[in-house]
């Protein structure tokens, strides 16, 4: 069993070694740039960890993991254009550093590259692997579509939000795990349990994101608190507050939300957070994260494998849901 | 053997029957819209024709053909954003009818859909088919990148231009044919001959496009003559003229080319065309189309099949290179 750190090193090495110095440079340089910006490499690590539960031969799982990481970075590249984001991981986004056309076309080439890698996996279960990859890729697009639609909608329910983050975030973690499991030789039931583990962990991960954006410690969090409040994002804390508030609290909340995010930045964040805390939204959110993490870990227990084997995935789920940044 | 008309009907029927009415509507409606705008359906027809040379069972080739048509329309969708085109086949482009974000995301979903279709093809040569699909998709992106780069370059050679249209246009026709041939049961040599047939035909097709844009009959062509001249496109006629011109003609040509495309539209087109005709560019261009068509048809002859069998492809190549619109 390899530790998460060992697997991360393998992934990082494979990404750096990837032959991105291709012609035309104008197409591939942005791809190399995006992939070199770092990130947690969660998806390929999950693929390797899931595979490693069943075998020590990680060669094909590594290929699949890189495919999933390239796919993930393709979605970030195109999402950044759609969200008009200036920076990603502290660096200029591709459409800012180059231009929108480059971001579109290099993104397309990345998606094709992801398919090159995944279709090249040697496995007698390739057909099933490709079905998961295709379905997942399609679902991630749907998630992004819902996310964009929610921006202009005023009646988003918590259930709709949970479905959106399932599609946009959780299915790719789940797919990464299931593909690794299939390559490693898991049974149908085991690979489905690992898929479910990924879904629950993905939901916990995103809800922890929402939690930290509102209730994180600014000194540890690494970025300013209240970003979601300022851009009016229909995230879990806001949707929960709107659903649970009485008429008086809702009116007060809406008053603060309608403040100008530039002129009354501090007042807006402070006001909304105060209501959140009065209503106990921080506790509800933290409890939800704990619940999903518990559900995820239950899936691991049901795999029928030793605690020693599942330990890296157990620790991983623990670290994601207790992270402070 | 089915005629081109019969195959086209099969393709059209399959595209219309495609389940595009999916949720979220905001993601799939633009896909249905793009696919319903028509077009010549050249790629799926080629896949079916190539397959039909070897078998009457066209079921899997139809799936692959639709994958190639969906892929082609994905490239048109994203290219239209990059070229900021207002219309496509007489209708508003997706980014004009909806918006750029929709065009990006629905395009991404189309590319994934194309992969869903192609990875679902039942064939013991699926691995080879996927390699061709991947390579072709990657090459089409490269072609688009070169095409965009040429806009701001002043030293594009004819060879570079031919390589660009090979990548942007010809390889997809060639790939469509080869995939159909492999599904049908062609030998390695036969499928390579059909690939080469597609390359030559694709080059002839694009050069005929360039020819018609400059020398077509406006009454038959269906759109205004001189579009390439007005936007300064480094197409075959212009590059040939610049290469063959003596100092005097080149100076005259550059004078006309530097005229404002809005204010001096008529004068600009008339002036450039006059030089083209003086230099015999129309004949050079027509001769090049004839030559590539001949090379293409030579590939068909070398297949070792009866003239009756290759007749639909022969006629197809003939019709593409003699088309007036």
XYZ file of C-alpha atoms in Angstrom, chain A residues 60-273:
214
model
C -2.760 1.718 -16.209
C -4.454 3.466 -13.298
C -1.860 6.216 -13.577
C -2.791 6.732 -17.247
C -6.474 6.920 -16.299
C -5.695 9.229 -13.388
C -3.822 11.650 -15.630
C -6.764 11.520 -18.076
C -9.069 12.534 -15.223
C -6.718 15.309 -14.084
C -6.422 16.643 -17.650
C -10.208 16.507 -17.956
C -10.612 18.349 -14.634
C -8.197 21.055 -15.734
C -10.028 21.368 -19.059
C -13.226 22.128 -17.124
C -11.403 24.723 -15.007
C -10.015 26.372 -18.140
C -13.425 26.693 -19.821
C -15.245 27.513 -16.557
C -12.820 30.373 -15.958
C -13.797 31.845 -19.341
C -17.496 31.461 -18.549
C -17.060 32.956 -15.065
C -14.713 35.635 -16.406
C -12.222 34.752 -13.652
C -8.948 36.666 -13.628
C -6.859 34.260 -11.586
C -6.617 30.561 -10.820
C -4.326 29.280 -8.078
C -2.813 32.725 -7.850
C -1.856 32.934 -11.517
C -3.519 34.632 -14.481
C -6.162 32.454 -16.156
C -5.474 31.350 -19.739
C -7.970 33.742 -21.311
C -6.376 36.627 -19.423
C -2.780 35.638 -20.122
C -3.539 34.758 -23.750
C -7.082 35.394 -24.994
C -10.544 33.825 -25.097
C -9.981 32.044 -28.417
C -6.865 30.388 -27.058
C -8.732 29.362 -23.917
C -11.519 27.797 -25.981
C -9.278 25.936 -28.435
C -6.611 24.801 -25.958
C -9.438 23.627 -23.702
C -10.893 21.605 -26.570
C -7.475 20.078 -27.220
C -7.226 19.167 -23.519
C -10.559 17.375 -23.599
C -9.369 15.413 -26.636
C -6.088 14.700 -24.835
C -8.018 13.358 -21.842
C -9.832 10.988 -24.197
C -6.540 9.966 -25.817
C -5.255 8.937 -22.400
C -8.385 7.145 -21.203
C -8.956 5.230 -24.468
C -5.351 4.064 -24.249
C -5.880 2.300 -20.904
C -5.190 -1.413 -21.210
C -7.956 -3.227 -19.376
C -10.477 -5.910 -20.240
C -13.042 -3.603 -18.620
C -12.253 -0.677 -20.932
C -15.794 -0.524 -22.250
C -17.169 -0.007 -18.725
C -14.397 2.498 -17.950
C -15.265 4.533 -21.041
C -18.958 4.505 -20.147
C -18.142 5.935 -16.703
C -15.802 8.530 -18.215
C -18.403 9.597 -20.804
C -21.266 9.751 -18.326
C -19.150 11.665 -15.831
C -17.916 14.164 -18.419
C -21.488 14.765 -19.546
C -22.670 15.218 -15.952
C -19.933 17.736 -15.183
C -21.182 19.850 -18.139
C -24.727 19.598 -16.799
C -23.514 20.698 -13.369
C -21.807 23.746 -14.847
C -24.983 24.549 -16.817
C -27.121 24.404 -13.634
C -24.533 26.458 -11.758
C -24.752 29.189 -14.413
C -28.553 29.023 -14.515
C -28.769 29.373 -10.726
C -27.045 32.758 -10.946
C -30.102 34.323 -12.542
C -32.702 32.314 -10.637
C -34.200 33.404 -7.308
C -35.967 30.195 -6.325
C -33.158 27.648 -6.090
C -33.979 24.929 -3.542
C -31.439 23.176 -1.332
C -32.201 19.910 -3.159
C -31.435 21.536 -6.509
C -28.210 22.913 -5.096
C -27.158 19.501 -3.790
C -27.909 17.964 -7.203
C -25.862 20.694 -8.884
C -22.782 20.087 -6.705
C -23.248 16.337 -7.135
C -22.969 16.851 -10.902
C -20.364 19.593 -10.939
C -18.006 18.188 -8.315
C -18.916 14.837 -6.761
C -19.350 12.613 -9.852
C -15.801 13.273 -11.044
C -14.323 12.198 -7.696
C -16.650 9.180 -7.738
C -15.764 8.349 -11.354
C -12.044 8.642 -10.588
C -12.397 6.120 -7.782
C -14.578 3.700 -9.739
C -12.275 3.719 -12.756
C -9.282 3.013 -10.506
C -11.194 0.209 -8.809
C -12.179 -1.401 -12.124
C -8.618 -1.266 -13.408
C -7.407 -2.805 -10.149
C -9.824 -5.708 -10.388
C -12.564 -4.768 -7.916
C -15.906 -6.579 -7.975
C -18.953 -4.727 -9.311
C -20.169 -4.192 -5.759
C -16.820 -2.899 -4.540
C -16.442 -0.462 -7.424
C -19.988 0.811 -6.790
C -19.195 1.293 -3.080
C -16.119 3.290 -4.021
C -18.246 5.333 -6.438
C -20.672 6.113 -3.612
C -17.764 6.919 -1.295
C -16.704 9.489 -3.908
C -20.160 11.015 -4.176
C -20.495 11.496 -0.408
C -16.948 12.771 -0.133
C -17.517 15.150 -3.043
C -20.610 16.584 -1.422
C -18.777 16.954 1.915
C -15.864 18.576 0.068
C -18.061 21.199 -1.605
C -20.055 21.911 1.542
C -16.784 22.378 3.430
C -15.827 24.853 0.704
C -19.056 26.737 1.341
C -18.460 26.558 5.094
C -14.919 27.911 4.894
C -15.933 30.754 2.580
C -18.310 32.000 5.282
C -16.900 30.732 8.580
C -13.257 30.000 7.875
C -10.383 31.539 9.788
C -9.049 34.252 7.442
C -5.516 33.728 8.762
C -5.577 30.037 7.834
C -8.048 30.095 4.906
C -5.578 31.868 2.634
C -8.120 34.112 0.959
C -10.686 36.653 2.093
C -13.817 35.419 3.833
C -17.223 36.226 2.312
C -16.520 35.846 -1.419
C -19.743 33.900 -1.904
C -21.713 36.539 -0.014
C -20.313 39.348 -2.138
C -21.094 37.676 -5.445
C -24.515 36.520 -4.215
C -23.761 32.861 -4.799
C -26.654 30.553 -3.994
C -24.501 28.320 -1.833
C -25.546 26.014 0.977
C -25.337 28.560 3.842
C -27.426 31.146 1.990
C -30.051 28.699 0.720
C -30.371 27.181 4.192
C -30.678 30.596 5.821
C -33.343 31.661 3.328
C -35.254 28.451 3.902
C -35.126 28.512 7.695
C -35.491 32.237 8.341
C -38.661 33.731 9.797
C -40.134 36.789 8.084
C -38.102 39.192 10.200
C -34.731 37.483 9.707
C -35.416 37.021 5.980
C -36.146 40.730 5.560
C -32.985 41.615 7.460
C -30.970 39.109 5.421
C -32.316 40.457 2.142
C -31.505 43.994 3.260
C -27.860 43.092 3.793
C -27.751 41.046 0.567
C -28.988 44.014 -1.432
C -26.107 46.192 -0.221
C -23.581 47.142 -2.893
C -20.708 44.625 -2.848
C -18.124 47.270 -3.646
C -19.253 50.276 -1.639
C -20.512 48.364 1.414
C -18.298 45.325 1.265
C -17.411 44.983 4.959
C -20.888 45.867 6.189
C -22.491 43.361 3.807
C -20.288 40.443 4.851
C -20.515 41.282 8.549
C -24.295 41.672 8.433
C -24.956 38.421 6.587
C -22.525 36.451 8.776
